[in-house]
Amino acid sequence: MNSQTRFPKIFSCEFFPPHDAEGMDKLRRTRAELLCLRPEFFSVTYGAGGSTRERTLATVMEIQEEAQVPAAPHLTCIGSSRDSIRAILHRYQEQGIRHIVALRGDLPSGMRVAGEFRHANELVAFIRAETGDYFHIEIAAYPEFHPQAVSAGDDLERFRLKVEAGADGAITQYFYNFDAYCRFIDSCERLAIAIPIVPGIMPITNFTQLARFSDACGAEIPRWIRSRLESFGEDMASLREFGLDVVTDLCRRLLEQGAPGLHFYTMNRAAPTLAIWQRLGLPVVG
Ligand SMILES: Cc1cc2nc3c(=O)[nH]c(=O)nc-3n(C[C@H](O)[C@H](O)[C@H](O)COP(=O)(O)OP(=O)(O)OC[C@H]3O[C@@H](n4cnc5c(N)ncnc54)[C@H](O)[C@@H]3O)c2cc1C
């Protein structure tokens, strides 16, 4: 973990683009509540194949125009053409957006679109070729390995390819295994990967939803956590209290061991992130 301690700590929050005006209002309130954390950026997810293109752009532009916290749009390349990606990059440049999260994405099953990119390293290389050093590029990292990885070693080599293509930093898939992150960082050190790798943090507030996400993205819910969560049944207050304990403890250990910040998967809600932040005793502004 030593290599990560030299980077400044960066805290950030992630949102998904709301579906309607009501969702946009809710997200405005969430953003306002999270301002006191003074995050480095607010990131906004992007549906693979451009499925949320307009909603992502609208959310990103609104955050950027407010000018309180910089917007960091996610951009997925699967199913996209070079021309469409180029157009989005130029739009972001016009708005003064400097931070981007570059991803491959997953096409929804049944959706088959001819695209000009196969993997995220190609997107990173394309962004660099088109816009030079203009963007600060984040990529995805998987301490428990990507579910489609051929092997752990191969996944690490693929991760190195993305870094070599020009990434400045990485954000991890969420995880609850502290050791998986530490071992991942150690492996990156051995491969001379020298970028900050910020842990992605998923607060635990709803077991059914978490289990669904985890099955889809390959993030393991350790058996002891799963059993406890199941045992709470409809007792949401106890479940949230337990989740808060587990995730705060994870964050504390990560920061103590030198993780270069935390990236919160907020699910467009402020309270779970704020609760973890307060328990960690991190500074609040205003
Ligand atoms: C922080 C974060 C944010 C995310 N945001 C979004 C989002 O906004 N929208 C969305 O749709 N999804 C998002 N995802 C999910 C992500 O799109 C999926 O996990 C997707 O399956 C992989 O994307 P990637 O960029 O990691 O792909 P890649 O880096 O391309 O890796 C995907 C798989 O291919 C392998 N691989 C990589 N490069 C090569 C290569 N050159 N040749 C052969 N094999 C290779 C890898 O080992 C891995 O198994 C996010 C994930 C994270 C961790």
Short mmCIF file of C-alpha atoms and ligand atoms in Angstrom, two decimals:
data_model
loop_
_atom_site.label_atom_id
_atom_site.label_comp_id
_atom_site.label_asym_id
_atom_site.label_seq_id
_atom_site.Cartn_x
_atom_site.Cartn_y
_atom_site.Cartn_z
CA MET A 1 0.00 0.00 0.00
CA ASN A 2 3.01 2.31 0.33
CA SER A 3 2.81 3.72 -3.18
CA GLN A 4 -0.66 5.17 -2.54
CA THR A 5 0.29 7.22 0.51
CA ARG A 6 2.14 9.81 -1.58
CA PHE A 7 -1.05 10.96 -3.33
CA PRO A 8 -3.26 13.67 -1.86
CA LYS A 9 -6.59 12.33 -0.59
CA ILE A 10 -9.46 12.93 -3.00
CA PHE A 11 -13.10 12.61 -1.96
CA SER A 12 -15.84 12.45 -4.59
CA CYS A 13 -19.50 11.51 -5.00
CA GLU A 14 -21.25 9.67 -7.80
CA PHE A 15 -24.81 10.17 -9.08
CA PHE A 16 -26.93 8.60 -11.78
CA PRO A 17 -28.85 10.86 -14.17
CA PRO A 18 -32.46 11.15 -12.92
CA HIS A 19 -35.33 9.96 -15.11
CA ASP A 20 -37.68 12.90 -14.58
CA ALA A 21 -38.11 16.38 -13.14
CA GLU A 22 -38.92 15.01 -9.69
CA GLY A 23 -35.66 13.04 -9.71
CA MET A 24 -33.76 16.14 -10.81
CA ASP A 25 -35.22 18.09 -7.87
CA LYS A 26 -34.27 15.33 -5.47
CA LEU A 27 -30.75 15.27 -6.85
CA ARG A 28 -30.47 19.07 -6.43
CA ARG A 29 -31.29 18.66 -2.74
CA THR A 30 -28.81 15.78 -2.44
CA ARG A 31 -26.05 17.83 -4.06
CA ALA A 32 -26.79 20.78 -1.79
CA GLU A 33 -26.51 18.53 1.28
CA LEU A 34 -23.23 17.03 0.10
CA LEU A 35 -21.58 20.39 -0.55
CA CYS A 36 -20.38 20.49 3.06
CA LEU A 37 -17.97 17.63 2.26
CA ARG A 38 -16.26 19.87 -0.32
CA PRO A 39 -15.85 16.95 -2.73
CA GLU A 40 -13.25 17.18 -5.48
CA PHE A 41 -15.93 16.36 -8.06
CA PHE A 42 -19.47 15.09 -8.56
CA SER A 43 -19.46 12.31 -11.15
CA VAL A 44 -22.49 11.30 -13.26
CA THR A 45 -22.92 7.84 -14.76
CA TYR A 46 -23.54 7.25 -18.45
CA GLY A 47 -25.64 4.40 -19.87
CA ALA A 48 -23.74 2.05 -22.15
CA GLY A 49 -24.46 2.53 -25.84
CA GLY A 50 -25.43 6.14 -25.11
CA SER A 51 -28.74 5.10 -23.49
CA THR A 52 -28.67 7.98 -20.96
CA ARG A 53 -26.79 10.43 -23.21
CA GLU A 54 -29.16 13.39 -22.95
CA ARG A 55 -29.97 12.89 -19.25
CA THR A 56 -26.29 12.54 -18.37
CA LEU A 57 -25.41 15.65 -20.37
CA ALA A 58 -28.22 17.66 -18.76
CA THR A 59 -27.17 16.60 -15.23
CA VAL A 60 -23.49 17.26 -15.92
CA MET A 61 -24.20 20.71 -17.40
CA GLU A 62 -26.34 21.68 -14.44
CA ILE A 63 -23.63 20.68 -11.94
CA GLN A 64 -20.98 22.49 -13.96
CA GLU A 65 -23.07 25.66 -14.27
CA GLU A 66 -23.64 25.80 -10.52
CA ALA A 67 -19.83 26.03 -10.29
CA GLN A 68 -19.66 24.85 -6.68
CA VAL A 69 -18.21 21.40 -7.34
CA PRO A 70 -16.75 20.41 -10.74
CA ALA A 71 -18.68 17.82 -12.75
CA ALA A 72 -16.94 14.62 -13.86
CA PRO A 73 -19.02 12.84 -16.50
CA HIS A 74 -18.65 9.11 -17.00
CA LEU A 75 -18.29 8.10 -20.62
CA THR A 76 -18.74 4.54 -21.88
CA CYS A 77 -17.52 3.48 -25.31
CA ILE A 78 -19.14 0.10 -26.03
CA GLY A 79 -21.54 0.37 -28.96
CA SER A 80 -20.36 3.91 -29.80
CA SER A 81 -18.69 5.40 -32.84
CA ARG A 82 -15.61 7.61 -32.75
CA ASP A 83 -17.65 10.48 -34.14
CA SER A 84 -20.23 10.31 -31.35
CA ILE A 85 -17.55 10.16 -28.64
CA ARG A 86 -15.66 13.03 -30.28
CA ALA A 87 -18.83 15.16 -30.28
CA ILE A 88 -19.40 14.56 -26.56
CA LEU A 89 -15.77 15.32 -25.69
CA HIS A 90 -15.94 18.60 -27.57
CA ARG A 91 -19.17 19.54 -25.84
CA TYR A 92 -17.56 18.92 -22.46
CA GLN A 93 -14.54 20.98 -23.48
CA GLU A 94 -16.81 23.87 -24.46
CA GLN A 95 -18.33 23.75 -20.98
CA GLY A 96 -14.92 23.81 -19.31
CA ILE A 97 -15.25 20.27 -17.93
CA ARG A 98 -11.78 18.89 -17.15
CA HIS A 99 -12.48 15.56 -15.46
CA ILE A 100 -13.83 12.42 -17.12
CA VAL A 101 -14.37 8.79 -16.04
CA ALA A 102 -13.60 6.57 -19.07
CA LEU A 103 -15.25 3.15 -19.21
CA ARG A 104 -16.14 0.37 -21.54
CA GLY A 105 -19.67 -0.16 -20.20
CA ASP A 106 -21.91 -3.21 -20.60
CA LEU A 107 -24.50 -3.35 -23.34
CA PRO A 108 -27.90 -4.45 -21.98
CA SER A 109 -28.57 -8.07 -22.96
CA GLY A 110 -30.20 -8.28 -26.35
CA MET A 111 -28.86 -4.89 -27.43
CA ARG A 112 -26.34 -5.41 -30.20
CA VAL A 113 -24.88 -2.27 -31.67
CA ALA A 114 -21.87 -2.14 -33.93
CA GLY A 115 -19.32 -0.02 -32.14
CA GLU A 116 -15.82 1.17 -32.85
CA PHE A 117 -14.37 0.49 -29.39
CA ARG A 118 -13.94 -2.85 -27.66
CA HIS A 119 -12.27 -1.94 -24.40
CA ALA A 120 -11.73 1.04 -22.13
CA ASN A 121 -8.02 1.29 -22.98
CA GLU A 122 -9.07 2.19 -26.55
CA LEU A 123 -11.32 4.95 -25.21
CA VAL A 124 -8.56 6.36 -23.01
CA ALA A 125 -6.15 6.36 -25.99
CA PHE A 126 -8.81 8.03 -28.16
CA ILE A 127 -9.46 10.79 -25.60
CA ARG A 128 -5.72 11.47 -25.38
CA ALA A 129 -5.35 11.49 -29.18
CA GLU A 130 -8.29 13.88 -29.59
CA THR A 131 -7.78 16.22 -26.67
CA GLY A 132 -4.17 15.78 -25.49
CA ASP A 133 -3.73 16.49 -21.81
CA TYR A 134 -6.93 18.53 -21.50
CA PHE A 135 -8.88 15.95 -19.47
CA HIS A 136 -7.99 14.36 -16.17
CA ILE A 137 -8.99 10.76 -16.94
CA GLU A 138 -10.18 8.28 -14.33
CA ILE A 139 -10.61 4.59 -15.13
CA ALA A 140 -12.31 1.69 -13.34
CA ALA A 141 -10.36 -0.77 -11.18
CA TYR A 142 -11.54 -4.10 -9.73
CA PRO A 143 -9.88 -5.25 -6.48
CA GLU A 144 -11.96 -8.47 -6.68
CA PHE A 145 -11.37 -8.62 -10.45
CA HIS A 146 -13.78 -7.97 -13.28
CA PRO A 147 -16.44 -10.69 -13.65
CA GLN A 148 -15.41 -11.31 -17.29
CA ALA A 149 -11.68 -11.42 -16.53
CA VAL A 150 -9.86 -14.40 -18.04
CA SER A 151 -7.74 -14.58 -14.87
CA ALA A 152 -6.60 -12.28 -12.06
CA GLY A 153 -3.22 -11.86 -13.74
CA ASP A 154 -4.77 -11.05 -17.10
CA ASP A 155 -7.13 -8.50 -15.53
CA LEU A 156 -4.17 -6.74 -13.89
CA GLU A 157 -2.34 -6.65 -17.23
CA ARG A 158 -5.45 -5.17 -18.86
CA PHE A 159 -5.63 -2.61 -16.09
CA ARG A 160 -2.01 -1.67 -16.79
CA LEU A 161 -2.91 -1.22 -20.49
CA LYS A 162 -5.51 1.38 -19.50
CA VAL A 163 -3.02 3.20 -17.32
CA GLU A 164 -0.43 3.18 -20.08
CA ALA A 165 -3.01 4.54 -22.51
CA GLY A 166 -3.01 7.72 -20.42
CA ALA A 167 -5.21 7.42 -17.32
CA ASP A 168 -4.43 9.78 -14.44
CA GLY A 169 -6.29 7.92 -11.71
CA ALA A 170 -8.63 5.03 -10.99
CA ILE A 171 -11.78 4.47 -8.97
CA THR A 172 -12.54 0.96 -7.79
CA GLN A 173 -15.67 -1.10 -8.01
CA TYR A 174 -17.16 -1.23 -4.52
CA PHE A 175 -15.97 -4.01 -2.24
CA TYR A 176 -16.29 -5.06 1.39
CA ASN A 177 -13.07 -7.11 1.53
CA PHE A 178 -10.39 -4.80 2.86
CA ASP A 179 -7.65 -7.31 1.99
CA ALA A 180 -8.75 -7.48 -1.65
CA TYR A 181 -7.99 -3.77 -2.03
CA CYS A 182 -4.62 -4.02 -0.24
CA ARG A 183 -3.55 -7.00 -2.35
CA PHE A 184 -4.69 -5.26 -5.52
CA ILE A 185 -2.58 -2.22 -4.66
CA ASP A 186 0.42 -4.44 -3.90
CA SER A 187 0.03 -6.14 -7.30
CA CYS A 188 -0.18 -2.75 -9.01
CA GLU A 189 3.01 -1.68 -7.24
CA ARG A 190 4.77 -4.77 -8.58
CA LEU A 191 3.61 -3.82 -12.10
CA ALA A 192 4.96 -0.27 -11.54
CA ILE A 193 1.44 1.19 -11.86
CA ALA A 194 1.80 4.61 -10.32
CA ILE A 195 -1.59 6.31 -10.28
CA PRO A 196 -3.93 6.94 -7.34
CA ILE A 197 -6.50 4.13 -6.99
CA VAL A 198 -9.39 5.50 -4.95
CA PRO A 199 -11.71 2.96 -3.27
CA GLY A 200 -15.34 3.10 -4.40
CA ILE A 201 -17.63 2.98 -1.36
CA MET A 202 -21.17 1.64 -1.47
CA PRO A 203 -23.15 2.44 1.70
CA ILE A 204 -25.34 -0.46 2.85
CA THR A 205 -28.97 0.59 3.22
CA ASN A 206 -31.03 -2.05 1.39
CA PHE A 207 -30.11 -5.71 1.22
CA THR A 208 -32.22 -6.72 -1.80
CA GLN A 209 -30.86 -3.90 -3.94
CA LEU A 210 -27.28 -4.50 -2.81
CA ALA A 211 -27.52 -8.23 -3.55
CA ARG A 212 -28.86 -7.47 -7.04
CA PHE A 213 -26.07 -4.99 -7.82
CA SER A 214 -23.42 -7.29 -6.41
CA ASP A 215 -24.59 -10.24 -8.50
CA ALA A 216 -24.46 -8.05 -11.60
CA CYS A 217 -21.06 -6.45 -11.06
CA GLY A 218 -19.18 -9.25 -9.31
CA ALA A 219 -18.61 -7.39 -6.01
CA GLU A 220 -18.67 -9.95 -3.22
CA ILE A 221 -20.79 -9.49 -0.14
CA PRO A 222 -18.84 -11.58 2.41
CA ARG A 223 -20.90 -14.42 3.86
CA TRP A 224 -20.93 -13.04 7.40
CA ILE A 225 -22.22 -9.67 6.17
CA ARG A 226 -24.84 -11.30 3.93
CA SER A 227 -26.08 -13.52 6.78
CA ARG A 228 -26.41 -10.55 9.14
CA LEU A 229 -28.20 -8.46 6.52
CA GLU A 230 -30.62 -11.29 5.74
CA SER A 231 -31.37 -11.77 9.41
CA PHE A 232 -32.64 -8.17 9.79
CA GLY A 233 -35.61 -8.93 7.51
CA GLU A 234 -37.88 -5.87 7.51
CA ASP A 235 -36.04 -4.20 10.39
CA MET A 236 -34.48 -1.49 8.23
CA ALA A 237 -33.25 0.62 11.14
CA SER A 238 -31.06 -2.22 12.46
CA LEU A 239 -29.89 -3.07 8.96
CA ARG A 240 -28.82 0.53 8.33
CA GLU A 241 -27.06 0.76 11.68
CA PHE A 242 -25.14 -2.45 10.98
CA GLY A 243 -24.35 -1.28 7.42
CA LEU A 244 -23.08 2.03 8.75
CA ASP A 245 -20.79 0.25 11.23
CA VAL A 246 -19.37 -2.09 8.58
CA VAL A 247 -18.79 0.55 5.91
CA THR A 248 -17.40 3.17 8.30
CA ASP A 249 -14.97 0.62 9.65
CA LEU A 250 -13.90 -0.28 6.11
CA CYS A 251 -13.37 3.41 5.20
CA ARG A 252 -11.39 4.05 8.37
CA ARG A 253 -9.05 1.13 7.73
CA LEU A 254 -8.62 2.16 4.09
CA LEU A 255 -7.70 5.74 4.98
CA GLU A 256 -5.40 4.61 7.80
CA GLN A 257 -3.61 2.29 5.39
CA GLY A 258 -3.01 5.13 2.95
CA ALA A 259 -5.88 4.91 0.44
CA PRO A 260 -5.85 8.14 -1.59
CA GLY A 261 -9.42 9.18 -0.73
CA LEU A 262 -12.91 7.73 -1.10
CA HIS A 263 -15.46 7.79 -3.94
CA PHE A 264 -19.04 7.43 -2.69
CA TYR A 265 -21.68 5.64 -4.76
CA THR A 266 -24.47 7.80 -3.38
CA MET A 267 -27.42 6.36 -5.34
CA ASN A 268 -28.55 10.01 -5.40
CA ARG A 269 -29.06 10.09 -1.63
CA ALA A 270 -27.06 12.24 0.76
CA ALA A 271 -27.86 10.72 4.17
CA PRO A 272 -25.86 7.45 3.95
CA THR A 273 -22.70 9.21 2.75
CA LEU A 274 -23.08 12.00 5.31
CA ALA A 275 -23.50 9.47 8.12
CA ILE A 276 -20.30 7.65 7.16
CA TRP A 277 -18.45 10.95 6.79
CA GLN A 278 -19.54 12.14 10.23
CA ARG A 279 -18.59 8.86 11.89
CA LEU A 280 -15.17 9.07 10.27
CA GLY A 281 -14.76 12.51 11.81
CA LEU A 282 -13.81 14.06 8.48
CA PRO A 283 -14.11 17.86 8.24
CA VAL A 284 -17.36 19.48 7.18
CA VAL A 285 -17.51 23.01 5.78
CA GLY A 286 -20.25 25.54 6.53
C1 LIG B 1 -15.91 3.57 -10.93
C2 LIG B 1 -16.83 2.88 -11.90
C3 LIG B 1 -17.74 3.64 -12.63
C4 LIG B 1 -18.60 3.03 -13.57
N1 LIG B 1 -19.47 3.81 -14.27
C5 LIG B 1 -20.26 3.25 -15.22
C6 LIG B 1 -21.13 4.04 -16.02
O1 LIG B 1 -21.22 5.26 -15.85
N2 LIG B 1 -21.88 3.42 -16.97
C7 LIG B 1 -21.79 2.06 -17.18
O2 LIG B 1 -22.48 1.56 -18.09
N3 LIG B 1 -20.96 1.28 -16.46
C8 LIG B 1 -20.19 1.84 -15.49
N4 LIG B 1 -19.34 1.05 -14.74
C9 LIG B 1 -19.31 -0.39 -14.98
C10 LIG B 1 -18.35 -0.78 -16.13
O3 LIG B 1 -18.75 -0.19 -17.33
C11 LIG B 1 -18.36 -2.30 -16.25
O4 LIG B 1 -17.73 -2.86 -15.10
C12 LIG B 1 -17.77 -2.87 -17.52
O5 LIG B 1 -18.08 -4.26 -17.57
C13 LIG B 1 -16.28 -2.77 -17.66
O6 LIG B 1 -15.87 -1.48 -17.88
P1 LIG B 1 -14.29 -1.16 -17.83
O7 LIG B 1 -14.14 0.25 -18.22
O8 LIG B 1 -13.69 -1.61 -16.58
O9 LIG B 1 -13.79 -2.14 -19.04
P2 LIG B 1 -12.41 -2.69 -19.48
O10 LIG B 1 -11.28 -2.04 -18.81
O11 LIG B 1 -12.44 -2.67 -20.97
O12 LIG B 1 -12.44 -4.21 -18.96
C14 LIG B 1 -13.55 -5.07 -19.21
C15 LIG B 1 -13.09 -6.52 -19.28
O13 LIG B 1 -12.29 -6.74 -20.47
C16 LIG B 1 -10.96 -7.14 -20.15
N5 LIG B 1 -10.08 -6.31 -20.98
C17 LIG B 1 -9.77 -5.00 -20.79
N6 LIG B 1 -9.01 -4.54 -21.80
C18 LIG B 1 -8.86 -5.56 -22.66
C19 LIG B 1 -8.20 -5.70 -23.92
N7 LIG B 1 -7.55 -4.67 -24.47
N8 LIG B 1 -8.26 -6.90 -24.55
C20 LIG B 1 -8.94 -7.94 -24.01
N9 LIG B 1 -9.58 -7.88 -22.82
C21 LIG B 1 -9.54 -6.70 -22.15
C22 LIG B 1 -10.79 -6.88 -18.66
O14 LIG B 1 -9.91 -7.82 -18.08
C23 LIG B 1 -12.21 -7.00 -18.14
O15 LIG B 1 -12.54 -8.34 -17.89
C24 LIG B 1 -18.51 1.62 -13.78
C25 LIG B 1 -17.61 0.86 -13.03
C26 LIG B 1 -16.76 1.46 -12.10
C27 LIG B 1 -15.81 0.63 -11.30
#
